[in-house]
PDB file of C-alpha atoms in Angstrom:
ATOM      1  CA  UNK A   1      17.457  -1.012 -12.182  1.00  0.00           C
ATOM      2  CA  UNK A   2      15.396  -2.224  -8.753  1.00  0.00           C
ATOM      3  CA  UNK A   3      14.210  -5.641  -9.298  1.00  0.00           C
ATOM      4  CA  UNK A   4      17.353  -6.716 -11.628  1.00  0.00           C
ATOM      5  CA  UNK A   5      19.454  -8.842  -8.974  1.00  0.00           C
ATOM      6  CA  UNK A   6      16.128 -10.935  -8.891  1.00  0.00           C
ATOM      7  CA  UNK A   7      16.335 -13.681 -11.854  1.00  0.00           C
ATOM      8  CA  UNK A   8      13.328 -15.257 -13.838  1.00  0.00           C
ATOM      9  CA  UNK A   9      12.275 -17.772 -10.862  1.00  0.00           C
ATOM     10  CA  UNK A  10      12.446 -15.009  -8.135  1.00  0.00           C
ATOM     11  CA  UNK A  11       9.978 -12.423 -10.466  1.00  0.00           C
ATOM     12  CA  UNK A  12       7.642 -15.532 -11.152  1.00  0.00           C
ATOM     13  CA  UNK A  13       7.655 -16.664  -7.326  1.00  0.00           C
ATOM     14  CA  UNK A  14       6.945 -12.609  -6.593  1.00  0.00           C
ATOM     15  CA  UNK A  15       4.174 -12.537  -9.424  1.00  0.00           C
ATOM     16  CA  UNK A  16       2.377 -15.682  -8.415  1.00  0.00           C
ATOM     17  CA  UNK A  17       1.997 -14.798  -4.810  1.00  0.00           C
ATOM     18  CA  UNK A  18       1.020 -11.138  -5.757  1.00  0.00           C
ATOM     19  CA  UNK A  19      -2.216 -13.360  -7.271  1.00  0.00           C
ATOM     20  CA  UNK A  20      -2.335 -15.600  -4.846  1.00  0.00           C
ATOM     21  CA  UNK A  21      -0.909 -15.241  -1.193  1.00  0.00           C
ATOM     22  CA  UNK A  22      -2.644 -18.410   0.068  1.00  0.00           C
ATOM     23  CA  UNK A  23      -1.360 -21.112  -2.687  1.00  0.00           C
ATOM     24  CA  UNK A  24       0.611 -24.042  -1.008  1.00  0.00           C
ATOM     25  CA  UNK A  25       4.098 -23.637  -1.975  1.00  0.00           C
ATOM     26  CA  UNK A  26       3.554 -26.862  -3.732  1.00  0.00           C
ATOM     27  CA  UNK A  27       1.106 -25.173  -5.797  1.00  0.00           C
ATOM     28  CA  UNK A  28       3.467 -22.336  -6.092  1.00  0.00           C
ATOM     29  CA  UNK A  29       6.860 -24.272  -7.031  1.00  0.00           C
ATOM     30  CA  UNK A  30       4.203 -25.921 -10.057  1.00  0.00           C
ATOM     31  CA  UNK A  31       3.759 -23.071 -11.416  1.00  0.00           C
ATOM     32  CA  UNK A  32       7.094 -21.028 -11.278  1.00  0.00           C
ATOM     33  CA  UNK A  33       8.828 -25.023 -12.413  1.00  0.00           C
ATOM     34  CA  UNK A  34      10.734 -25.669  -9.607  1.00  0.00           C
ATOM     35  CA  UNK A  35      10.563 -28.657  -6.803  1.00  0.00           C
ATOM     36  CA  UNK A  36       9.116 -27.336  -3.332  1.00  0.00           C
ATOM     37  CA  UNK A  37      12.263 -27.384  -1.418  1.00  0.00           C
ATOM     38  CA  UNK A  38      14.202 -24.317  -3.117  1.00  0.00           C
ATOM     39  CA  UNK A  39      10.833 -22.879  -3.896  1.00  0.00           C
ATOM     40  CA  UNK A  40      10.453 -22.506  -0.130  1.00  0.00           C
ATOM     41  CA  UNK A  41      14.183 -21.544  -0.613  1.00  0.00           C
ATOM     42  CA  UNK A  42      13.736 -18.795  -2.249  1.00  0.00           C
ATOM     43  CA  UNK A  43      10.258 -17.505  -0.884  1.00  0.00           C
ATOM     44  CA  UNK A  44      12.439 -17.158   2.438  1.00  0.00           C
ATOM     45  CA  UNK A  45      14.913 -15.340   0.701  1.00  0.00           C
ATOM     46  CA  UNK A  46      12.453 -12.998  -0.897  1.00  0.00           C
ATOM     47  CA  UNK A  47      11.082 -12.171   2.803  1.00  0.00           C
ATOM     48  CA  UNK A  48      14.112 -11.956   4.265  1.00  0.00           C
ATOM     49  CA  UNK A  49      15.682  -9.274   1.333  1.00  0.00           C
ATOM     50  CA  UNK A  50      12.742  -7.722   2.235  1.00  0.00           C
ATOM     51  CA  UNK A  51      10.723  -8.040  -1.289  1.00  0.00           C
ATOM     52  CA  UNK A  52       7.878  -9.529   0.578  1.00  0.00           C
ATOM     53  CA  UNK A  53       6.294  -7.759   2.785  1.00  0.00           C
ATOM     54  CA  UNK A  54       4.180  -9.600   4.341  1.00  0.00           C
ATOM     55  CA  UNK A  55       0.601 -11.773   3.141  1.00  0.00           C
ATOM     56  CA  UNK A  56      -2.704 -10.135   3.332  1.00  0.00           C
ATOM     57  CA  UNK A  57      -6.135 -10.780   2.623  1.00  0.00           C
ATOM     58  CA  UNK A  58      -7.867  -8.108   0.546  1.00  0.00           C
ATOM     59  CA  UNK A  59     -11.384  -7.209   2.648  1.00  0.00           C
ATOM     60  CA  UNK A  60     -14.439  -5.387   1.013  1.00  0.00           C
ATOM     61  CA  UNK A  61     -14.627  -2.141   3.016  1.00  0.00           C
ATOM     62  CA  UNK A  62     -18.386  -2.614   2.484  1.00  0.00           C
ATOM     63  CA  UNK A  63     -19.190  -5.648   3.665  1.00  0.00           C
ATOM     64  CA  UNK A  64     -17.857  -4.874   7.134  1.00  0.00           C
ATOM     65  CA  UNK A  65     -19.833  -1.517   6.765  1.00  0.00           C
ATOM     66  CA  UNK A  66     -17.552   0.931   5.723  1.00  0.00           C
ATOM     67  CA  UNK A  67     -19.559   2.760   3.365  1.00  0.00           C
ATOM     68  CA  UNK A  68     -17.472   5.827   3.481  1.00  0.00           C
ATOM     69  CA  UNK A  69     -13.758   6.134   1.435  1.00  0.00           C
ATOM     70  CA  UNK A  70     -12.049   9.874   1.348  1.00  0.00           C
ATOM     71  CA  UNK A  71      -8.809  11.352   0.571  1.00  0.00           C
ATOM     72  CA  UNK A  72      -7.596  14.236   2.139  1.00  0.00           C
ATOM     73  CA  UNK A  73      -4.745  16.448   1.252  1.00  0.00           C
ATOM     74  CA  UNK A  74      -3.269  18.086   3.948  1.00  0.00           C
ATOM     75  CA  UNK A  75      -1.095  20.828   4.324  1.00  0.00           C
ATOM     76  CA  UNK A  76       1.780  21.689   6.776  1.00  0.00           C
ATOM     77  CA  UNK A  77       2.592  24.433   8.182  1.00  0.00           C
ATOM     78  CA  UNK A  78       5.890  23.701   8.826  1.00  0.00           C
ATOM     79  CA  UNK A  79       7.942  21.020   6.558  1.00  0.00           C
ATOM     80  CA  UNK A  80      10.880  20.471   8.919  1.00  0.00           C
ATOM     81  CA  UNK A  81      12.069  16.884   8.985  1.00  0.00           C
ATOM     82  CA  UNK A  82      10.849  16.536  12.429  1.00  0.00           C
ATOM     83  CA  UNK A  83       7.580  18.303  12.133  1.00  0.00           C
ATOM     84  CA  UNK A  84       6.740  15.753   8.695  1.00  0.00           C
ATOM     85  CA  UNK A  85       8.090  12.955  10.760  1.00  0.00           C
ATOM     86  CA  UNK A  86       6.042  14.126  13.749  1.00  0.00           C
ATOM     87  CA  UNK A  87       2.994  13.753  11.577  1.00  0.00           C
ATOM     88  CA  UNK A  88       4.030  10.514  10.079  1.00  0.00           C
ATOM     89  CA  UNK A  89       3.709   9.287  13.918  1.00  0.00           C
ATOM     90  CA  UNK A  90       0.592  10.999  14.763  1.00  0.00           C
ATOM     91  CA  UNK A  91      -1.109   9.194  11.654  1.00  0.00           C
ATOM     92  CA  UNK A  92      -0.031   6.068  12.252  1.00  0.00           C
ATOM     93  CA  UNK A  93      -1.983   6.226  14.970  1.00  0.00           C
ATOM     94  CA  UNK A  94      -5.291   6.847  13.585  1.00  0.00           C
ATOM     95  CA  UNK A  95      -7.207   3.954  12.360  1.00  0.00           C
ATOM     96  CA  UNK A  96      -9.454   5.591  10.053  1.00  0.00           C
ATOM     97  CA  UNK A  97      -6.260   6.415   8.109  1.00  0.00           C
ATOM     98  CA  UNK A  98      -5.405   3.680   5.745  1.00  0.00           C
ATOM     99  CA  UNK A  99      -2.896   5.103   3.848  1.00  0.00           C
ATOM    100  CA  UNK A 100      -0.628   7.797   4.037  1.00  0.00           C
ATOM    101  CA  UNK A 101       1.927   9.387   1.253  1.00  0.00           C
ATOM    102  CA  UNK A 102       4.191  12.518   1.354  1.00  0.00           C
ATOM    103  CA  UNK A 103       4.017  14.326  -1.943  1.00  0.00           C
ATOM    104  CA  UNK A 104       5.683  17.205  -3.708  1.00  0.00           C
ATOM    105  CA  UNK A 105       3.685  20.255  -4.405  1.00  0.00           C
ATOM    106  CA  UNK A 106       1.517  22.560  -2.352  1.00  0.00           C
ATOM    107  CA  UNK A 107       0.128  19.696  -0.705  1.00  0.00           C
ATOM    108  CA  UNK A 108       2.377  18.091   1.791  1.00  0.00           C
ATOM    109  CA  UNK A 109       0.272  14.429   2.274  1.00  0.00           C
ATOM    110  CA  UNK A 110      -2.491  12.663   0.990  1.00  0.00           C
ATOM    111  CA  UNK A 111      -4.425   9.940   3.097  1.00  0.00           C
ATOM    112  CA  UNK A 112      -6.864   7.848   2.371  1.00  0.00           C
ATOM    113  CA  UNK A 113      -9.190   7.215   4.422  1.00  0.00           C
ATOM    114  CA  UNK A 114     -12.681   4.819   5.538  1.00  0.00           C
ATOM    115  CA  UNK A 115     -15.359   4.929   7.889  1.00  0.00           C
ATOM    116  CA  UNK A 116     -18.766   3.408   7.954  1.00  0.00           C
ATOM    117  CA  UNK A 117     -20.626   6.275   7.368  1.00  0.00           C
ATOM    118  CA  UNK A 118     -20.262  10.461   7.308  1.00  0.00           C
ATOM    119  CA  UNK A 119     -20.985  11.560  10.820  1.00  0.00           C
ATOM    120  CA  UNK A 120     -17.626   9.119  12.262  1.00  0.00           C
ATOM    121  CA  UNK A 121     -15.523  10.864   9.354  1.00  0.00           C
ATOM    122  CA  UNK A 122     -16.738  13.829  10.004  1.00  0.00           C
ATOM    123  CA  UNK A 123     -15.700  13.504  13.688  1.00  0.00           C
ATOM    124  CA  UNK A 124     -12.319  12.345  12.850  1.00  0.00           C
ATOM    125  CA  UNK A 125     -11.781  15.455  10.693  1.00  0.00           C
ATOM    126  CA  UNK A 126     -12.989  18.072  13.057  1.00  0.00           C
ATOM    127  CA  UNK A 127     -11.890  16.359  16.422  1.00  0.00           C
ATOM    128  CA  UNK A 128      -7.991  14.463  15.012  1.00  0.00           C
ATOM    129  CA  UNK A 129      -7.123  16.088  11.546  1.00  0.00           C
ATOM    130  CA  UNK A 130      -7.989  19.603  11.183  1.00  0.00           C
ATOM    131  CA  UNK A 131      -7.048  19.549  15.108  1.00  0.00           C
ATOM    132  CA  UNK A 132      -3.442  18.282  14.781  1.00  0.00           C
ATOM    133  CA  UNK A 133      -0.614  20.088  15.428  1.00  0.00           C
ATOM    134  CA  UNK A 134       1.197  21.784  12.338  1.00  0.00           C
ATOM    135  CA  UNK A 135      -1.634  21.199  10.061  1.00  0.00           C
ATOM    136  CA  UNK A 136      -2.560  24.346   8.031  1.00  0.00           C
ATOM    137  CA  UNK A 137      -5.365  23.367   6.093  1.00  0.00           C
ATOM    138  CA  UNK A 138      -7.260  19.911   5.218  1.00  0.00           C
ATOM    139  CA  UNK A 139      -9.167  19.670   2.025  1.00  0.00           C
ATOM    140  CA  UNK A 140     -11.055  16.376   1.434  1.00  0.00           C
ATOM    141  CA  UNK A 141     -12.878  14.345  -1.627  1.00  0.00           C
ATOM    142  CA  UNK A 142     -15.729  11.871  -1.019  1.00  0.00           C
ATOM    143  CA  UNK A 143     -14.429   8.742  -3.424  1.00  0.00           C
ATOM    144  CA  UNK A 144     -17.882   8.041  -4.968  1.00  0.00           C
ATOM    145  CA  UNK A 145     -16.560   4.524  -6.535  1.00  0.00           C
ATOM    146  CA  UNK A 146     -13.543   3.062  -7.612  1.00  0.00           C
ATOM    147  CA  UNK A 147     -12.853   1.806 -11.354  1.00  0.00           C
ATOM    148  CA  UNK A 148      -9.875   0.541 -10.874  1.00  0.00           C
ATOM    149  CA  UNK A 149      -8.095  -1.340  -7.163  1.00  0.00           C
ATOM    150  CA  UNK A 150      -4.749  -2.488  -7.400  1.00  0.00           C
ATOM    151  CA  UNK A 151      -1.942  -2.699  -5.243  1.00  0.00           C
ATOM    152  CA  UNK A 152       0.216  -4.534  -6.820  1.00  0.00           C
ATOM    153  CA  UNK A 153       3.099  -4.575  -8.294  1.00  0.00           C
ATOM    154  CA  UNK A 154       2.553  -4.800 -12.760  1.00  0.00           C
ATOM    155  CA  UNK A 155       5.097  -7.672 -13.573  1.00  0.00           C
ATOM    156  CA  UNK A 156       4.615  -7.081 -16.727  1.00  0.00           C
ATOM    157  CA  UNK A 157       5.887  -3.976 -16.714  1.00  0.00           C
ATOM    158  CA  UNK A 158       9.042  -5.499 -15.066  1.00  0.00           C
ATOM    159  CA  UNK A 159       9.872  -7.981 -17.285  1.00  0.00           C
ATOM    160  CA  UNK A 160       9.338  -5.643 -20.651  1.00  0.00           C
ATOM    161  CA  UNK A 161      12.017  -3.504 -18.953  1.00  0.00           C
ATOM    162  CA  UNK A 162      14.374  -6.006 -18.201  1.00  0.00           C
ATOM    163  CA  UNK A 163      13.607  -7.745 -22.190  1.00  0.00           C
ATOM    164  CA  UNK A 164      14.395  -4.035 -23.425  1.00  0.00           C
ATOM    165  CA  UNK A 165      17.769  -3.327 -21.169  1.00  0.00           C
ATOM    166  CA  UNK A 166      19.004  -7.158 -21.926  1.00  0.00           C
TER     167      UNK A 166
END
């Protein structure tokens, strides 16, 4: 199981900084109940083995005026390795594009996208997306709000699994 090599200390250390990225690690060895020095240890460790990912602050889209979130599914017309990786690039290299998954099904991706209002979206779609090579067919949704916003990781769910299997 993913996540099993990591004992109690590592899954707290990863749990507390999922909350809170910008706690001293001071703060964070209080909490987990370790002293600072292999707290910082460890927090290195976790980087390094590649468990944290980086630290982020989490910005309200609408605050900085982007009013505007929408998914769209896209289709391929090819699904060769190096036409999905050529799209892969070419996204990567839009910034209205936020996030970007491969799926299984008749719809080869799904991206999520912002923009601070309909008309630059709109633009985007006609002028990058639908325009791109190897894509068949674009079909979008206008997110109208979100109920739920979480990008983390449920620890909870970890450590139930790891209770069950021990």
């Amino acid at each position: 199981m993913a996540g099993a090599k990591l004992d109690d200390i590592d899954r707290k250390i990863l749990a507390e900084l999922q909350a809170d990225g910008r706690m001293t690690n001071v703060e964070l060895a209080r909490r987990v109940g370790i002293s600072a020095p292999p707290c910082l240890r460890r927090v290195r460790a976790l980087e390094e083995l590649g468990y944290i990912r980086g630290y982020h602050a989490d910005i309200d889209a609408r605050a900085l005026c982007f009013e505007v979130q929408v998914f769209a599914m896209v289709r391929l017309a090819s699904q060769s390795e190096r036409d999905l990786s050529a799209f892969e690039d070419r996204v990567r290299a839009w910034p209205l594009v936020r996030e970007c998954h491969m799926l299984n099904g008749e719809i080869d991706f799904i991206l999520k996208c912002v923009s601070p209002d309909l008309s630059t979206f709109q633009r985007f779609l006609t002028d990058s997306l639908t325009a791109a090579p190897n894509v068949a067919s674009v079909k979008t949704s206008l997110v109208i709000r979100a109920a739920k916003d979480e990008p983390a990781v449920p620890f909870e769910v970890v450590e139930e699994r790891i209770r069950v299997a021990g």
